[in-house]
Amino acid sequence: MLRERKYLFGTTILASVLALSAPAFAQTAPTQDPDEDEEEAAAVVEEIVVVGSRIARDVYNSPSPVQVINREESTLAGLATTTEILQGVAVTGGTSQINNLYSGFVVNGGPGVNTIGLRGLGPTRTLVLLNGRRVAPAGSRGSVGSADLNVLPSALIERVEVLRDGASSIYGSDAVAGVINIVTRADIEGVVIEGNRQQTTQANGAGNATRLSIAGGIQGERWSFLGSVERFEREEVKLGDVEHAQCPTAGPFLPNTAGFEDFIDPLTGQPKCFSIDNGGVTVNTIATSARTGIGAYGSATPGTLGTYNRWRPNSAVTSGLIGFEGVSGASLDIRDTFDPRMLEETLFSPVATTTAFMSVGYDLRALGNAEIYAETLLNKRESSSLGGRQLVLDYAVGSLLIPANLSAGGPLAGNLGLTPGRNTQIRVFPYHQYNSEQDVTFAKQVLGIRGDLPISNWTYDVYASYTNSRSEYQADLALTSRLINSLDVVAAPAGTPAELTRSGIGPAGTQVTVTCRVNVGNTNANCVPAPFITNDTIGGYYPQDFINYVEEATLGVTSYDEFVVSGGFGGELFSLPAGEVQFYLGAEFREASIDDTPDIASQTGDTYNFSTSAITRGEDSVWEVFGEVEVPLLRDLPIAKELTLSASGRYTDYESYGDDTTYKVGLLYQITDWVGLRATYGTSYRAPALFEQFLGATAGFLASTTDVCNDYDAAGRNPNLAANCASEGLPPGFTATSSVRQLNAGGAAAGLAAETSTNFTGGVVFTPTLPGRLGTLAVAVDYYDIQIDNGVSQVGSAFILNQCYTSSAADFAAGAGYCAFVERAPVTNSLTVTNGYVNIATNVVEGIDYNLRYRNSFGPGDFLVNLNVTQYLERYNQLFPTDPIYTLVGRLGTPEYSASMNVQYSWDQWSVFWGTEWIDATTEEDDYFRRNGQSLKSFGIDSDLEEYFLHSASVRWGNDDLSVVMGVRNVFDVDPPSGTGYWVGGIGNSPTYSGYDQFGRTLFFNVAKSF
């Protein structure tokens, strides 16, 4: 009976979705009348379970909006993996998701992770299920707290169910924004071999992807087996592979023109790139104390003598600082910040995943016709990225490594710590590349039993699961301690091993041989001296022995474990005139632990100019009891075809955060056969994720422009800010030249509390009977309103800095309020900000979903249209009730509108498909994002992004044994929209946003053969 139920569910879910008026992707249909198809399917259905409820239903409706995406149309759209399906516009509503585009950023789950968060509320508030059971978090580094979509078995996916309202009372605390349930196939008999290839039209094939899989199933009289093994590989996309990522513009100030425009290279007539990563940090230059020299084009005194403290090599310069030209002056925006090697950095990180899935069942013929079942999911992910950074070298006053033309001049104000006890004379800012890798293994085991209870139509299901995710992550990083030793050199004594010496032209203009000071009298130091200052050194071309000495492959290990025991029973309670009252009762215990142990160099802060991390270690557990009931109130009356009330409740008791209760009520009112109303209202209670509680302090770096004291004395600046910046001894016209160090930390020690929320949805469903043979139409319009109180989040370093520096002079001096999280170094004037997890007062998202599905027979086949539109009405975060509200709607990551439409025509063994994704235009031009209190446009900065269309087309031929799909994604080879790169994002002139395609026109081919 249980096997029959699963089969019926799999064969009739699409018909249920039609009646739900959900934005479903429909399967290819036979050519007979669609109404006859639905009537035939309805005649054989006994009961189904749709995500959002644990009650089996015998009608195709739900008070909650549910979306179903099936396997076939995903293939027709050129989507090779479950990750690509879930992160598409149709599911996300246009909100940005973490994917391989974020390889150079610090993200929760670490580089290479792919997550999903509904309604823009983040992945920790969206629950991901596999066959109705939780998918535990996976990833690397300390902020692992969400399911990694890379672990899902794409080869066996039958469909994806998306519940678009809160369901904490049904599934647990993290189902705040919704639930995604991935359902595996149960109908494979024999073996299916499938191959998929995505071929980009980039010149070097960057971003090509291949997926190969084999799946099989077999059933005996009392047993069944289903399994698959698959391999997916996507090649790297570098910055130089796509034109839109190569040359960001910045709109910097040019003193010689008194305007804000981009630097035009006089040799090429083209804009010169500001900074490939939009960070604005100089590379391949040196810093000195103020000296007189010839200014470079675009500087304060181009071609003539002026005073500078930043320089780049120019052999034609014979006066001032010989061999160098000044690249700084009134504005540090005027500087050479491009190196051709930057184009080798990773834009979209390569990834390779190997996934195995197995499901077995055995009929006991006892314990109520019980079935013992087990599932095993194994996954291995290998991802990597090549990044760029500065490897700043501080050469001390009097260093033997400084040539004669640079040895004059005074010391710099302070140093970066590489010459302790000695002043820095020359600071070199060469460009340097580093590689990082992640190796993540994921294993999930499930064992359960389900069957019938002695009471009529009652069933039970009890299971236990254990999941372990283990990640080894490494990066080739320079160690501060070795740089200190390497830069502190002396004349090499006689007998010093040659491999520990270096020869070059020293301050006296003659050849000198040096060794590290620590080598003298210490035969075990093995220190290799830093290079002499030459044009190669300034350009970042170092001797290999130096790199071998100062760099080390730092290795960290992350482990996340989750244990779950869950069980329940349900069925029919009693009969009412309108039908049977259904119920379900259950209990669940969950225990989770996280242990992230970074490399000892990262823990001790010995990784130079790179993020540092402390150990993250903690555990938590929760007991929950839950119940659900569905009561049919009215049926088959003149103005009440159906009126059904549903209600659910859950009691939750966390070891860390105590107990609370949540509930949800829903009402489905089918007025007539063609119009109905539905609504739900529920509450949620979410304890902070383990990393939100226990994250060890992790350091990263923000652009120097984050420092709010830049130009603090300019007209119109906040008087408190100006006074507080000046009180730290910052000079007038101050411009930060160091990145802002950001420390992320867990909030358990600071009293982080659980968050609560409410979720309301209300909609109208139209399924009119069209005259004649005009087909079938289903339209749904659903309004939603989610409000989170005490929301767990980080307020952001920019917010902390602004609140601190605009506070009163007394609070600032005392380090009160937000100033407790801010520290400025007394000599270098660099900033450190601690951005811990706190409880934000209010997080609100409000919008409307519009869904349309039309189906009809034309000519020899069937025509199908699915249209999904998401409109955001409001989205904002508010720390305190008195704070102003800055809406995020219409800004990057929250377009006011987004939509997807799929058109399919099927006949005989053929199908043709056209799909379109649309993302509305966005702008950063509002009171939330301005420069020195003025409109960005007044500075000639374009922060608006045009609307974006992505089209896909394909054709399919198939029979019972063979299916072949060929198509094109991004048919018109559309680049992401662009603006002024420095202001709209971090990839050239386009934003870091998952909604835009980074590969360009891509050809895809999919073939599946059954045996």
PDB file of N, CA, C and O in Angstrom, residues 94-133:
ATOM      1  N   GLY A  94      13.981  36.774  -7.724  1.00  0.00           N
ATOM      2  CA  GLY A  94      14.935  37.822  -8.058  1.00  0.00           C
ATOM      3  C   GLY A  94      15.912  38.182  -6.963  1.00  0.00           C
ATOM      4  O   GLY A  94      16.821  38.982  -7.200  1.00  0.00           O
ATOM      5  N   THR A  95      15.762  37.648  -5.764  1.00  0.00           N
ATOM      6  CA  THR A  95      16.696  37.967  -4.694  1.00  0.00           C
ATOM      7  C   THR A  95      18.012  37.228  -4.908  1.00  0.00           C
ATOM      8  O   THR A  95      18.048  36.149  -5.473  1.00  0.00           O
ATOM      9  N   SER A  96      19.096  37.817  -4.444  1.00  0.00           N
ATOM     10  CA  SER A  96      20.424  37.269  -4.697  1.00  0.00           C
ATOM     11  C   SER A  96      20.704  36.076  -3.800  1.00  0.00           C
ATOM     12  O   SER A  96      20.319  36.048  -2.625  1.00  0.00           O
ATOM     13  N   GLN A  97      21.389  35.080  -4.372  1.00  0.00           N
ATOM     14  CA  GLN A  97      21.762  33.875  -3.656  1.00  0.00           C
ATOM     15  C   GLN A  97      23.279  33.701  -3.704  1.00  0.00           C
ATOM     16  O   GLN A  97      23.950  34.213  -4.608  1.00  0.00           O
ATOM     17  N   ILE A  98      23.807  32.956  -2.745  1.00  0.00           N
ATOM     18  CA  ILE A  98      25.239  32.687  -2.720  1.00  0.00           C
ATOM     19  C   ILE A  98      25.542  31.525  -3.665  1.00  0.00           C
ATOM     20  O   ILE A  98      25.011  30.431  -3.511  1.00  0.00           O
ATOM     21  N   ASN A  99      26.413  31.790  -4.650  1.00  0.00           N
ATOM     22  CA  ASN A  99      26.835  30.746  -5.580  1.00  0.00           C
ATOM     23  C   ASN A  99      28.337  30.887  -5.842  1.00  0.00           C
ATOM     24  O   ASN A  99      29.036  31.581  -5.109  1.00  0.00           O
ATOM     25  N   ASN A 100      28.838  30.252  -6.888  1.00  0.00           N
ATOM     26  CA  ASN A 100      30.276  30.260  -7.152  1.00  0.00           C
ATOM     27  C   ASN A 100      30.788  31.602  -7.653  1.00  0.00           C
ATOM     28  O   ASN A 100      31.986  31.766  -7.863  1.00  0.00           O
ATOM     29  N   LEU A 101      29.896  32.554  -7.833  1.00  0.00           N
ATOM     30  CA  LEU A 101      30.301  33.903  -8.203  1.00  0.00           C
ATOM     31  C   LEU A 101      30.982  34.614  -7.035  1.00  0.00           C
ATOM     32  O   LEU A 101      31.697  35.594  -7.230  1.00  0.00           O
ATOM     33  N   TYR A 102      30.796  34.111  -5.818  1.00  0.00           N
ATOM     34  CA  TYR A 102      31.297  34.771  -4.609  1.00  0.00           C
ATOM     35  C   TYR A 102      32.604  34.135  -4.131  1.00  0.00           C
ATOM     36  O   TYR A 102      32.885  34.106  -2.936  1.00  0.00           O
ATOM     37  N   SER A 103      33.420  33.649  -5.076  1.00  0.00           N
ATOM     38  CA  SER A 103      34.631  32.919  -4.696  1.00  0.00           C
ATOM     39  C   SER A 103      35.622  33.788  -3.926  1.00  0.00           C
ATOM     40  O   SER A 103      36.369  33.293  -3.098  1.00  0.00           O
ATOM     41  N   GLY A 104      35.666  35.078  -4.185  1.00  0.00           N
ATOM     42  CA  GLY A 104      36.617  35.943  -3.505  1.00  0.00           C
ATOM     43  C   GLY A 104      36.050  36.660  -2.298  1.00  0.00           C
ATOM     44  O   GLY A 104      36.699  37.560  -1.765  1.00  0.00           O
ATOM     45  N   PHE A 105      34.857  36.292  -1.858  1.00  0.00           N
ATOM     46  CA  PHE A 105      34.196  36.973  -0.751  1.00  0.00           C
ATOM     47  C   PHE A 105      34.103  36.053   0.466  1.00  0.00           C
ATOM     48  O   PHE A 105      34.115  34.825   0.339  1.00  0.00           O
ATOM     49  N   VAL A 106      34.003  36.652   1.638  1.00  0.00           N
ATOM     50  CA  VAL A 106      33.762  35.887   2.856  1.00  0.00           C
ATOM     51  C   VAL A 106      32.255  35.686   2.980  1.00  0.00           C
ATOM     52  O   VAL A 106      31.507  36.640   3.211  1.00  0.00           O
ATOM     53  N   VAL A 107      31.802  34.453   2.794  1.00  0.00           N
ATOM     54  CA  VAL A 107      30.373  34.147   2.845  1.00  0.00           C
ATOM     55  C   VAL A 107      30.139  33.014   3.822  1.00  0.00           C
ATOM     56  O   VAL A 107      31.030  32.200   4.092  1.00  0.00           O
ATOM     57  N   ASN A 108      28.928  32.959   4.372  1.00  0.00           N
ATOM     58  CA  ASN A 108      28.571  31.876   5.266  1.00  0.00           C
ATOM     59  C   ASN A 108      28.579  30.554   4.495  1.00  0.00           C
ATOM     60  O   ASN A 108      27.916  30.414   3.476  1.00  0.00           O
ATOM     61  N   GLY A 109      29.336  29.592   5.004  1.00  0.00           N
ATOM     62  CA  GLY A 109      29.488  28.315   4.322  1.00  0.00           C
ATOM     63  C   GLY A 109      30.786  28.203   3.563  1.00  0.00           C
ATOM     64  O   GLY A 109      31.148  27.123   3.099  1.00  0.00           O
ATOM     65  N   GLY A 110      31.515  29.330   3.407  1.00  0.00           N
ATOM     66  CA  GLY A 110      32.813  29.297   2.771  1.00  0.00           C
ATOM     67  C   GLY A 110      32.761  29.315   1.260  1.00  0.00           C
ATOM     68  O   GLY A 110      31.701  29.156   0.648  1.00  0.00           O
ATOM     69  N   PRO A 111      33.906  29.516   0.609  1.00  0.00           N
ATOM     70  CA  PRO A 111      33.953  29.558  -0.856  1.00  0.00           C
ATOM     71  C   PRO A 111      33.428  28.264  -1.469  1.00  0.00           C
ATOM     72  O   PRO A 111      33.628  27.174  -0.939  1.00  0.00           O
ATOM     73  N   GLY A 112      32.740  28.403  -2.602  1.00  0.00           N
ATOM     74  CA  GLY A 112      32.223  27.244  -3.311  1.00  0.00           C
ATOM     75  C   GLY A 112      30.867  26.776  -2.849  1.00  0.00           C
ATOM     76  O   GLY A 112      30.248  25.924  -3.497  1.00  0.00           O
ATOM     77  N   VAL A 113      30.348  27.314  -1.742  1.00  0.00           N
ATOM     78  CA  VAL A 113      29.047  26.897  -1.245  1.00  0.00           C
ATOM     79  C   VAL A 113      27.940  27.506  -2.109  1.00  0.00           C
ATOM     80  O   VAL A 113      28.100  28.592  -2.668  1.00  0.00           O
ATOM     81  N   ASN A 114      26.833  26.797  -2.251  1.00  0.00           N
ATOM     82  CA  ASN A 114      25.650  27.299  -2.947  1.00  0.00           C
ATOM     83  C   ASN A 114      24.451  27.120  -2.030  1.00  0.00           C
ATOM     84  O   ASN A 114      24.164  25.994  -1.598  1.00  0.00           O
ATOM     85  N   THR A 115      23.761  28.222  -1.710  1.00  0.00           N
ATOM     86  CA  THR A 115      22.643  28.159  -0.776  1.00  0.00           C
ATOM     87  C   THR A 115      21.412  28.808  -1.389  1.00  0.00           C
ATOM     88  O   THR A 115      21.482  29.452  -2.430  1.00  0.00           O
ATOM     89  N   ILE A 116      20.283  28.651  -0.708  1.00  0.00           N
ATOM     90  CA  ILE A 116      19.017  29.204  -1.187  1.00  0.00           C
ATOM     91  C   ILE A 116      18.281  29.836  -0.016  1.00  0.00           C
ATOM     92  O   ILE A 116      18.186  29.250   1.065  1.00  0.00           O
ATOM     93  N   GLY A 117      17.797  31.056  -0.235  1.00  0.00           N
ATOM     94  CA  GLY A 117      17.006  31.752   0.769  1.00  0.00           C
ATOM     95  C   GLY A 117      15.793  32.386   0.118  1.00  0.00           C
ATOM     96  O   GLY A 117      15.926  33.191  -0.803  1.00  0.00           O
ATOM     97  N   LEU A 118      14.610  32.016   0.545  1.00  0.00           N
ATOM     98  CA  LEU A 118      13.389  32.554  -0.023  1.00  0.00           C
ATOM     99  C   LEU A 118      13.074  33.933   0.549  1.00  0.00           C
ATOM    100  O   LEU A 118      13.455  34.266   1.666  1.00  0.00           O
ATOM    101  N   ARG A 119      12.386  34.741  -0.260  1.00  0.00           N
ATOM    102  CA  ARG A 119      11.915  36.076   0.131  1.00  0.00           C
ATOM    103  C   ARG A 119      13.049  37.018   0.515  1.00  0.00           C
ATOM    104  O   ARG A 119      12.823  38.029   1.176  1.00  0.00           O
ATOM    105  N   GLY A 120      14.291  36.687   0.147  1.00  0.00           N
ATOM    106  CA  GLY A 120      15.403  37.550   0.495  1.00  0.00           C
ATOM    107  C   GLY A 120      15.754  37.540   1.967  1.00  0.00           C
ATOM    108  O   GLY A 120      16.465  38.432   2.439  1.00  0.00           O
ATOM    109  N   LEU A 121      15.286  36.535   2.704  1.00  0.00           N
ATOM    110  CA  LEU A 121      15.501  36.489   4.149  1.00  0.00           C
ATOM    111  C   LEU A 121      16.681  35.620   4.551  1.00  0.00           C
ATOM    112  O   LEU A 121      16.913  35.394   5.729  1.00  0.00           O
ATOM    113  N   GLY A 122      17.427  35.123   3.577  1.00  0.00           N
ATOM    114  CA  GLY A 122      18.649  34.396   3.881  1.00  0.00           C
ATOM    115  C   GLY A 122      18.430  32.907   4.036  1.00  0.00           C
ATOM    116  O   GLY A 122      17.333  32.449   4.367  1.00  0.00           O
ATOM    117  N   PRO A 123      19.489  32.118   3.807  1.00  0.00           N
ATOM    118  CA  PRO A 123      19.360  30.657   3.832  1.00  0.00           C
ATOM    119  C   PRO A 123      19.096  30.067   5.208  1.00  0.00           C
ATOM    120  O   PRO A 123      18.571  28.962   5.298  1.00  0.00           O
ATOM    121  N   THR A 124      19.457  30.755   6.295  1.00  0.00           N
ATOM    122  CA  THR A 124      19.193  30.195   7.621  1.00  0.00           C
ATOM    123  C   THR A 124      17.706  30.233   7.966  1.00  0.00           C
ATOM    124  O   THR A 124      17.288  29.624   8.949  1.00  0.00           O
ATOM    125  N   ARG A 125      16.906  30.937   7.159  1.00  0.00           N
ATOM    126  CA  ARG A 125      15.460  31.000   7.403  1.00  0.00           C
ATOM    127  C   ARG A 125      14.663  30.255   6.337  1.00  0.00           C
ATOM    128  O   ARG A 125      13.453  30.436   6.234  1.00  0.00           O
ATOM    129  N   THR A 126      15.348  29.456   5.538  1.00  0.00           N
ATOM    130  CA  THR A 126      14.684  28.608   4.548  1.00  0.00           C
ATOM    131  C   THR A 126      15.111  27.170   4.797  1.00  0.00           C
ATOM    132  O   THR A 126      16.303  26.860   4.813  1.00  0.00           O
ATOM    133  N   LEU A 127      14.145  26.293   4.996  1.00  0.00           N
ATOM    134  CA  LEU A 127      14.429  24.894   5.296  1.00  0.00           C
ATOM    135  C   LEU A 127      14.464  24.089   4.004  1.00  0.00           C
ATOM    136  O   LEU A 127      13.558  24.181   3.179  1.00  0.00           O
ATOM    137  N   VAL A 128      15.527  23.298   3.829  1.00  0.00           N
ATOM    138  CA  VAL A 128      15.665  22.422   2.669  1.00  0.00           C
ATOM    139  C   VAL A 128      15.477  20.976   3.126  1.00  0.00           C
ATOM    140  O   VAL A 128      16.130  20.526   4.075  1.00  0.00           O
ATOM    141  N   LEU A 129      14.569  20.268   2.450  1.00  0.00           N
ATOM    142  CA  LEU A 129      14.265  18.877   2.762  1.00  0.00           C
ATOM    143  C   LEU A 129      14.623  17.988   1.578  1.00  0.00           C
ATOM    144  O   LEU A 129      14.555  18.414   0.417  1.00  0.00           O
ATOM    145  N   LEU A 130      14.973  16.768   1.850  1.00  0.00           N
ATOM    146  CA  LEU A 130      15.127  15.730   0.839  1.00  0.00           C
ATOM    147  C   LEU A 130      14.178  14.606   1.198  1.00  0.00           C
ATOM    148  O   LEU A 130      14.320  13.966   2.240  1.00  0.00           O
ATOM    149  N   ASN A 131      13.174  14.418   0.348  1.00  0.00           N
ATOM    150  CA  ASN A 131      12.113  13.432   0.617  1.00  0.00           C
ATOM    151  C   ASN A 131      11.459  13.670   1.977  1.00  0.00           C
ATOM    152  O   ASN A 131      11.164  12.740   2.728  1.00  0.00           O
ATOM    153  N   GLY A 132      11.248  14.948   2.287  1.00  0.00           N
ATOM    154  CA  GLY A 132      10.544  15.326   3.505  1.00  0.00           C
ATOM    155  C   GLY A 132      11.388  15.352   4.751  1.00  0.00           C
ATOM    156  O   GLY A 132      10.863  15.606   5.843  1.00  0.00           O
ATOM    157  N   ARG A 133      12.708  15.110   4.619  1.00  0.00           N
ATOM    158  CA  ARG A 133      13.588  15.099   5.794  1.00  0.00           C
ATOM    159  C   ARG A 133      14.704  16.122   5.611  1.00  0.00           C
ATOM    160  O   ARG A 133      15.179  16.357   4.504  1.00  0.00           O
TER     161      ARG A 133
END
